[in-house]
């Protein structure tokens, strides 16, 4: 039987459930990894939290790498130096199992620099972006084995002005606003076409 603990950070603030020592260890490794990426901007420290054959897959745009050398190259060339200065991750929920952690977050940033890891070959637009992100992190031997990262690329493209949502069943920042406020109307795209 798999034991999972869920922390709903949007509703409960930074509530911490009763984690097992093993779950606390996974959480600590993941938090050190994220701090290395977004806090200290250290490729070496981020790689130190990963197994030798780790891989990163940014699912919507297929960026990342397989194996520490490729992940290191991706981190040092395309990811860490291309994180906008105002980039913020807002936690929504976290689920921790025996060898996997799932974070639901909102990424907020202004597209002021090239971001090939998220917007390959798109020049900075200066536009503000807010998008829900899900990170599925697998661990092996107490280290990160893989990162699968998901976000709504169409929402980002609408927000930076590269995709017009007028005639498509897509939204921009509205999806983030609905995530953050469940009382906002549902089914707006259904009713827009009626």
PDB file of C-alpha atoms in Angstrom:
ATOM      1  CA  UNK A   1       0.000   0.000   0.000  1.00  0.00           C
ATOM      2  CA  UNK A   2       1.355   3.397  -1.013  1.00  0.00           C
ATOM      3  CA  UNK A   3       1.133   6.116   1.597  1.00  0.00           C
ATOM      4  CA  UNK A   4       0.595   9.586   0.223  1.00  0.00           C
ATOM      5  CA  UNK A   5       0.339  12.871   2.033  1.00  0.00           C
ATOM      6  CA  UNK A   6      -1.182  15.917   0.400  1.00  0.00           C
ATOM      7  CA  UNK A   7      -0.636  19.507   1.429  1.00  0.00           C
ATOM      8  CA  UNK A   8      -3.153  21.952   0.003  1.00  0.00           C
ATOM      9  CA  UNK A   9      -1.156  25.145   0.248  1.00  0.00           C
ATOM     10  CA  UNK A  10      -3.663  27.436  -1.458  1.00  0.00           C
ATOM     11  CA  UNK A  11      -6.427  26.650   1.028  1.00  0.00           C
ATOM     12  CA  UNK A  12      -4.361  26.016   4.153  1.00  0.00           C
ATOM     13  CA  UNK A  13      -1.383  28.331   3.807  1.00  0.00           C
ATOM     14  CA  UNK A  14       1.866  26.434   4.403  1.00  0.00           C
ATOM     15  CA  UNK A  15       0.244  23.587   6.345  1.00  0.00           C
ATOM     16  CA  UNK A  16       2.462  20.535   6.785  1.00  0.00           C
ATOM     17  CA  UNK A  17       0.883  17.117   7.246  1.00  0.00           C
ATOM     18  CA  UNK A  18       2.454  14.395   9.348  1.00  0.00           C
ATOM     19  CA  UNK A  19       5.043  13.151   6.880  1.00  0.00           C
ATOM     20  CA  UNK A  20       7.023   9.991   7.382  1.00  0.00           C
ATOM     21  CA  UNK A  21      10.790  10.439   7.713  1.00  0.00           C
ATOM     22  CA  UNK A  22      11.178   9.041   4.182  1.00  0.00           C
ATOM     23  CA  UNK A  23       8.687  11.584   2.807  1.00  0.00           C
ATOM     24  CA  UNK A  24      10.430  14.391   4.679  1.00  0.00           C
ATOM     25  CA  UNK A  25      13.715  13.302   3.083  1.00  0.00           C
ATOM     26  CA  UNK A  26      12.199  13.394  -0.430  1.00  0.00           C
ATOM     27  CA  UNK A  27      10.714  16.809   0.255  1.00  0.00           C
ATOM     28  CA  UNK A  28      14.075  18.118   1.510  1.00  0.00           C
ATOM     29  CA  UNK A  29      15.889  16.877  -1.613  1.00  0.00           C
ATOM     30  CA  UNK A  30      13.286  18.461  -3.893  1.00  0.00           C
ATOM     31  CA  UNK A  31      13.336  21.760  -2.010  1.00  0.00           C
ATOM     32  CA  UNK A  32      17.159  21.835  -2.187  1.00  0.00           C
ATOM     33  CA  UNK A  33      16.938  21.152  -5.920  1.00  0.00           C
ATOM     34  CA  UNK A  34      14.428  23.964  -6.507  1.00  0.00           C
ATOM     35  CA  UNK A  35      16.470  26.350  -4.334  1.00  0.00           C
ATOM     36  CA  UNK A  36      19.546  25.563  -6.446  1.00  0.00           C
ATOM     37  CA  UNK A  37      17.638  26.391  -9.627  1.00  0.00           C
ATOM     38  CA  UNK A  38      15.596  29.430  -8.619  1.00  0.00           C
ATOM     39  CA  UNK A  39      17.373  30.715  -5.499  1.00  0.00           C
ATOM     40  CA  UNK A  40      21.137  30.336  -5.887  1.00  0.00           C
ATOM     41  CA  UNK A  41      21.056  29.636  -9.660  1.00  0.00           C
ATOM     42  CA  UNK A  42      23.621  26.846  -9.259  1.00  0.00           C
ATOM     43  CA  UNK A  43      23.714  24.133 -11.907  1.00  0.00           C
ATOM     44  CA  UNK A  44      26.277  22.185  -9.858  1.00  0.00           C
ATOM     45  CA  UNK A  45      24.134  22.177  -6.713  1.00  0.00           C
ATOM     46  CA  UNK A  46      21.016  21.176  -8.675  1.00  0.00           C
ATOM     47  CA  UNK A  47      22.902  18.289 -10.318  1.00  0.00           C
ATOM     48  CA  UNK A  48      24.170  17.150  -6.909  1.00  0.00           C
ATOM     49  CA  UNK A  49      20.562  16.336  -5.972  1.00  0.00           C
ATOM     50  CA  UNK A  50      20.141  14.045  -9.008  1.00  0.00           C
ATOM     51  CA  UNK A  51      21.068  10.464  -9.935  1.00  0.00           C
ATOM     52  CA  UNK A  52      23.594   9.921 -12.758  1.00  0.00           C
ATOM     53  CA  UNK A  53      20.972   8.932 -15.350  1.00  0.00           C
ATOM     54  CA  UNK A  54      18.414  11.569 -14.311  1.00  0.00           C
ATOM     55  CA  UNK A  55      16.330  13.254 -16.929  1.00  0.00           C
ATOM     56  CA  UNK A  56      14.252  16.404 -17.263  1.00  0.00           C
ATOM     57  CA  UNK A  57      11.345  16.649 -19.679  1.00  0.00           C
ATOM     58  CA  UNK A  58       9.431  19.908 -20.116  1.00  0.00           C
ATOM     59  CA  UNK A  59       6.522  18.110 -21.768  1.00  0.00           C
ATOM     60  CA  UNK A  60       4.836  20.983 -23.702  1.00  0.00           C
ATOM     61  CA  UNK A  61       8.005  21.949 -25.599  1.00  0.00           C
ATOM     62  CA  UNK A  62      10.202  18.825 -25.183  1.00  0.00           C
ATOM     63  CA  UNK A  63      13.114  20.695 -23.618  1.00  0.00           C
ATOM     64  CA  UNK A  64      15.386  19.150 -20.991  1.00  0.00           C
ATOM     65  CA  UNK A  65      17.967  16.384 -21.149  1.00  0.00           C
ATOM     66  CA  UNK A  66      18.706  12.741 -20.404  1.00  0.00           C
ATOM     67  CA  UNK A  67      21.663  11.903 -18.139  1.00  0.00           C
ATOM     68  CA  UNK A  68      23.580  14.297 -15.919  1.00  0.00           C
ATOM     69  CA  UNK A  69      25.828  15.690 -18.702  1.00  0.00           C
ATOM     70  CA  UNK A  70      22.823  16.574 -20.899  1.00  0.00           C
ATOM     71  CA  UNK A  71      20.784  17.896 -17.965  1.00  0.00           C
ATOM     72  CA  UNK A  72      23.805  19.945 -16.863  1.00  0.00           C
ATOM     73  CA  UNK A  73      24.160  21.439 -20.323  1.00  0.00           C
ATOM     74  CA  UNK A  74      20.429  22.229 -20.459  1.00  0.00           C
ATOM     75  CA  UNK A  75      20.492  23.800 -16.991  1.00  0.00           C
ATOM     76  CA  UNK A  76      23.650  25.844 -17.586  1.00  0.00           C
ATOM     77  CA  UNK A  77      22.804  27.099 -21.110  1.00  0.00           C
ATOM     78  CA  UNK A  78      19.041  27.251 -21.458  1.00  0.00           C
ATOM     79  CA  UNK A  79      17.332  27.052 -18.092  1.00  0.00           C
ATOM     80  CA  UNK A  80      19.064  28.718 -15.149  1.00  0.00           C
ATOM     81  CA  UNK A  81      20.455  31.747 -17.026  1.00  0.00           C
ATOM     82  CA  UNK A  82      17.080  32.202 -18.736  1.00  0.00           C
ATOM     83  CA  UNK A  83      14.928  32.469 -15.619  1.00  0.00           C
ATOM     84  CA  UNK A  84      13.440  35.993 -15.579  1.00  0.00           C
ATOM     85  CA  UNK A  85      14.481  38.065 -12.555  1.00  0.00           C
ATOM     86  CA  UNK A  86      10.887  38.337 -11.296  1.00  0.00           C
ATOM     87  CA  UNK A  87      10.114  34.611 -11.730  1.00  0.00           C
ATOM     88  CA  UNK A  88       7.971  33.310  -8.880  1.00  0.00           C
ATOM     89  CA  UNK A  89       6.542  29.876  -8.091  1.00  0.00           C
ATOM     90  CA  UNK A  90       3.386  29.992  -5.991  1.00  0.00           C
ATOM     91  CA  UNK A  91       2.633  26.620  -4.350  1.00  0.00           C
ATOM     92  CA  UNK A  92      -0.900  25.253  -4.681  1.00  0.00           C
ATOM     93  CA  UNK A  93      -0.630  21.637  -3.533  1.00  0.00           C
ATOM     94  CA  UNK A  94       1.957  18.918  -2.957  1.00  0.00           C
ATOM     95  CA  UNK A  95       1.466  15.176  -2.840  1.00  0.00           C
ATOM     96  CA  UNK A  96       4.288  12.972  -1.563  1.00  0.00           C
ATOM     97  CA  UNK A  97       4.365   9.194  -1.938  1.00  0.00           C
ATOM     98  CA  UNK A  98       7.091   6.673  -1.262  1.00  0.00           C
ATOM     99  CA  UNK A  99       9.241   7.535  -4.302  1.00  0.00           C
ATOM    100  CA  UNK A 100       7.424  10.382  -6.025  1.00  0.00           C
ATOM    101  CA  UNK A 101       6.383  13.968  -5.321  1.00  0.00           C
ATOM    102  CA  UNK A 102       3.844  16.011  -7.277  1.00  0.00           C
ATOM    103  CA  UNK A 103       3.801  19.786  -6.994  1.00  0.00           C
ATOM    104  CA  UNK A 104       0.993  21.920  -8.350  1.00  0.00           C
ATOM    105  CA  UNK A 105       2.135  25.531  -8.662  1.00  0.00           C
ATOM    106  CA  UNK A 106       1.577  28.780 -10.488  1.00  0.00           C
ATOM    107  CA  UNK A 107       4.554  30.228 -12.356  1.00  0.00           C
ATOM    108  CA  UNK A 108       4.502  34.034 -12.567  1.00  0.00           C
ATOM    109  CA  UNK A 109       6.999  36.088 -14.547  1.00  0.00           C
ATOM    110  CA  UNK A 110       7.511  38.917 -16.980  1.00  0.00           C
ATOM    111  CA  UNK A 111       8.897  37.732 -20.319  1.00  0.00           C
ATOM    112  CA  UNK A 112      11.833  40.152 -20.280  1.00  0.00           C
ATOM    113  CA  UNK A 113      14.551  37.706 -21.384  1.00  0.00           C
ATOM    114  CA  UNK A 114      14.912  34.828 -23.845  1.00  0.00           C
ATOM    115  CA  UNK A 115      13.381  31.667 -22.297  1.00  0.00           C
ATOM    116  CA  UNK A 116      14.264  28.826 -24.655  1.00  0.00           C
ATOM    117  CA  UNK A 117      13.302  26.258 -22.018  1.00  0.00           C
ATOM    118  CA  UNK A 118       9.670  27.452 -22.064  1.00  0.00           C
ATOM    119  CA  UNK A 119       9.340  29.635 -25.171  1.00  0.00           C
ATOM    120  CA  UNK A 120      11.962  28.285 -27.614  1.00  0.00           C
ATOM    121  CA  UNK A 121      13.180  30.867 -30.141  1.00  0.00           C
ATOM    122  CA  UNK A 122      10.719  33.517 -28.946  1.00  0.00           C
ATOM    123  CA  UNK A 123      12.203  36.966 -28.406  1.00  0.00           C
ATOM    124  CA  UNK A 124      11.257  38.669 -25.120  1.00  0.00           C
ATOM    125  CA  UNK A 125       7.819  40.272 -25.371  1.00  0.00           C
ATOM    126  CA  UNK A 126       7.798  42.181 -22.078  1.00  0.00           C
ATOM    127  CA  UNK A 127       4.419  40.596 -21.303  1.00  0.00           C
ATOM    128  CA  UNK A 128       3.335  39.314 -17.895  1.00  0.00           C
ATOM    129  CA  UNK A 129       2.596  35.567 -17.674  1.00  0.00           C
ATOM    130  CA  UNK A 130       0.833  33.501 -15.008  1.00  0.00           C
ATOM    131  CA  UNK A 131       0.404  29.793 -15.726  1.00  0.00           C
ATOM    132  CA  UNK A 132      -0.367  26.681 -13.680  1.00  0.00           C
ATOM    133  CA  UNK A 133       2.496  24.157 -13.652  1.00  0.00           C
ATOM    134  CA  UNK A 134       2.561  20.551 -12.475  1.00  0.00           C
ATOM    135  CA  UNK A 135       5.900  18.925 -11.619  1.00  0.00           C
ATOM    136  CA  UNK A 136       6.044  15.149 -11.205  1.00  0.00           C
ATOM    137  CA  UNK A 137       9.313  14.210  -9.544  1.00  0.00           C
ATOM    138  CA  UNK A 138      10.499  10.605  -9.228  1.00  0.00           C
ATOM    139  CA  UNK A 139      13.254   9.714  -6.758  1.00  0.00           C
ATOM    140  CA  UNK A 140      15.719   6.864  -6.646  1.00  0.00           C
ATOM    141  CA  UNK A 141      18.340   6.248  -3.974  1.00  0.00           C
ATOM    142  CA  UNK A 142      17.364   9.488  -2.242  1.00  0.00           C
ATOM    143  CA  UNK A 143      17.938  11.679  -5.299  1.00  0.00           C
ATOM    144  CA  UNK A 144      15.900  13.090  -8.176  1.00  0.00           C
ATOM    145  CA  UNK A 145      15.582  10.513 -10.973  1.00  0.00           C
ATOM    146  CA  UNK A 146      13.303  12.493 -13.261  1.00  0.00           C
ATOM    147  CA  UNK A 147      11.285  15.656 -13.609  1.00  0.00           C
ATOM    148  CA  UNK A 148       8.187  15.732 -15.803  1.00  0.00           C
ATOM    149  CA  UNK A 149       6.909  19.297 -16.030  1.00  0.00           C
ATOM    150  CA  UNK A 150       3.542  20.206 -17.510  1.00  0.00           C
ATOM    151  CA  UNK A 151       1.955  23.570 -18.310  1.00  0.00           C
ATOM    152  CA  UNK A 152      -0.570  24.954 -20.783  1.00  0.00           C
ATOM    153  CA  UNK A 153       1.553  26.258 -23.645  1.00  0.00           C
ATOM    154  CA  UNK A 154      -1.479  27.781 -25.405  1.00  0.00           C
ATOM    155  CA  UNK A 155      -2.198  29.889 -22.316  1.00  0.00           C
ATOM    156  CA  UNK A 156       1.369  31.181 -22.336  1.00  0.00           C
ATOM    157  CA  UNK A 157       1.247  31.935 -26.073  1.00  0.00           C
ATOM    158  CA  UNK A 158      -1.997  33.885 -25.591  1.00  0.00           C
ATOM    159  CA  UNK A 159      -0.452  35.879 -22.740  1.00  0.00           C
ATOM    160  CA  UNK A 160       2.694  36.825 -24.702  1.00  0.00           C
ATOM    161  CA  UNK A 161       0.608  37.825 -27.723  1.00  0.00           C
ATOM    162  CA  UNK A 162       1.594  35.011 -30.101  1.00  0.00           C
ATOM    163  CA  UNK A 163      -1.778  33.282 -30.217  1.00  0.00           C
ATOM    164  CA  UNK A 164      -5.233  34.857 -30.525  1.00  0.00           C
ATOM    165  CA  UNK A 165      -7.827  33.102 -28.386  1.00  0.00           C
ATOM    166  CA  UNK A 166     -10.762  34.798 -30.132  1.00  0.00           C
ATOM    167  CA  UNK A 167     -11.653  31.867 -32.395  1.00  0.00           C
ATOM    168  CA  UNK A 168     -10.055  29.030 -30.404  1.00  0.00           C
ATOM    169  CA  UNK A 169     -11.221  27.095 -27.333  1.00  0.00           C
ATOM    170  CA  UNK A 170      -8.301  28.369 -25.206  1.00  0.00           C
ATOM    171  CA  UNK A 171      -7.742  30.961 -22.504  1.00  0.00           C
ATOM    172  CA  UNK A 172      -4.828  33.005 -21.232  1.00  0.00           C
ATOM    173  CA  UNK A 173      -4.358  34.126 -17.640  1.00  0.00           C
ATOM    174  CA  UNK A 174      -7.997  33.241 -16.915  1.00  0.00           C
ATOM    175  CA  UNK A 175      -7.004  29.617 -16.230  1.00  0.00           C
ATOM    176  CA  UNK A 176      -4.664  30.761 -13.446  1.00  0.00           C
ATOM    177  CA  UNK A 177      -7.274  33.086 -12.003  1.00  0.00           C
ATOM    178  CA  UNK A 178      -9.819  30.248 -11.950  1.00  0.00           C
ATOM    179  CA  UNK A 179      -7.292  27.962 -10.216  1.00  0.00           C
ATOM    180  CA  UNK A 180      -6.658  30.601  -7.555  1.00  0.00           C
ATOM    181  CA  UNK A 181     -10.361  31.450  -7.103  1.00  0.00           C
ATOM    182  CA  UNK A 182     -12.736  28.515  -7.467  1.00  0.00           C
ATOM    183  CA  UNK A 183     -15.703  30.907  -7.274  1.00  0.00           C
ATOM    184  CA  UNK A 184     -14.990  32.396 -10.694  1.00  0.00           C
ATOM    185  CA  UNK A 185     -17.406  31.206 -13.389  1.00  0.00           C
ATOM    186  CA  UNK A 186     -16.922  27.794 -14.988  1.00  0.00           C
ATOM    187  CA  UNK A 187     -17.813  26.814 -18.552  1.00  0.00           C
ATOM    188  CA  UNK A 188     -17.128  30.244 -20.080  1.00  0.00           C
ATOM    189  CA  UNK A 189     -15.757  28.682 -23.262  1.00  0.00           C
ATOM    190  CA  UNK A 190     -18.822  26.450 -23.579  1.00  0.00           C
ATOM    191  CA  UNK A 191     -21.178  29.405 -23.191  1.00  0.00           C
ATOM    192  CA  UNK A 192     -19.115  31.631 -25.504  1.00  0.00           C
ATOM    193  CA  UNK A 193     -19.850  29.272 -28.404  1.00  0.00           C
ATOM    194  CA  UNK A 194     -23.570  28.960 -27.655  1.00  0.00           C
TER     195      UNK A 194
END
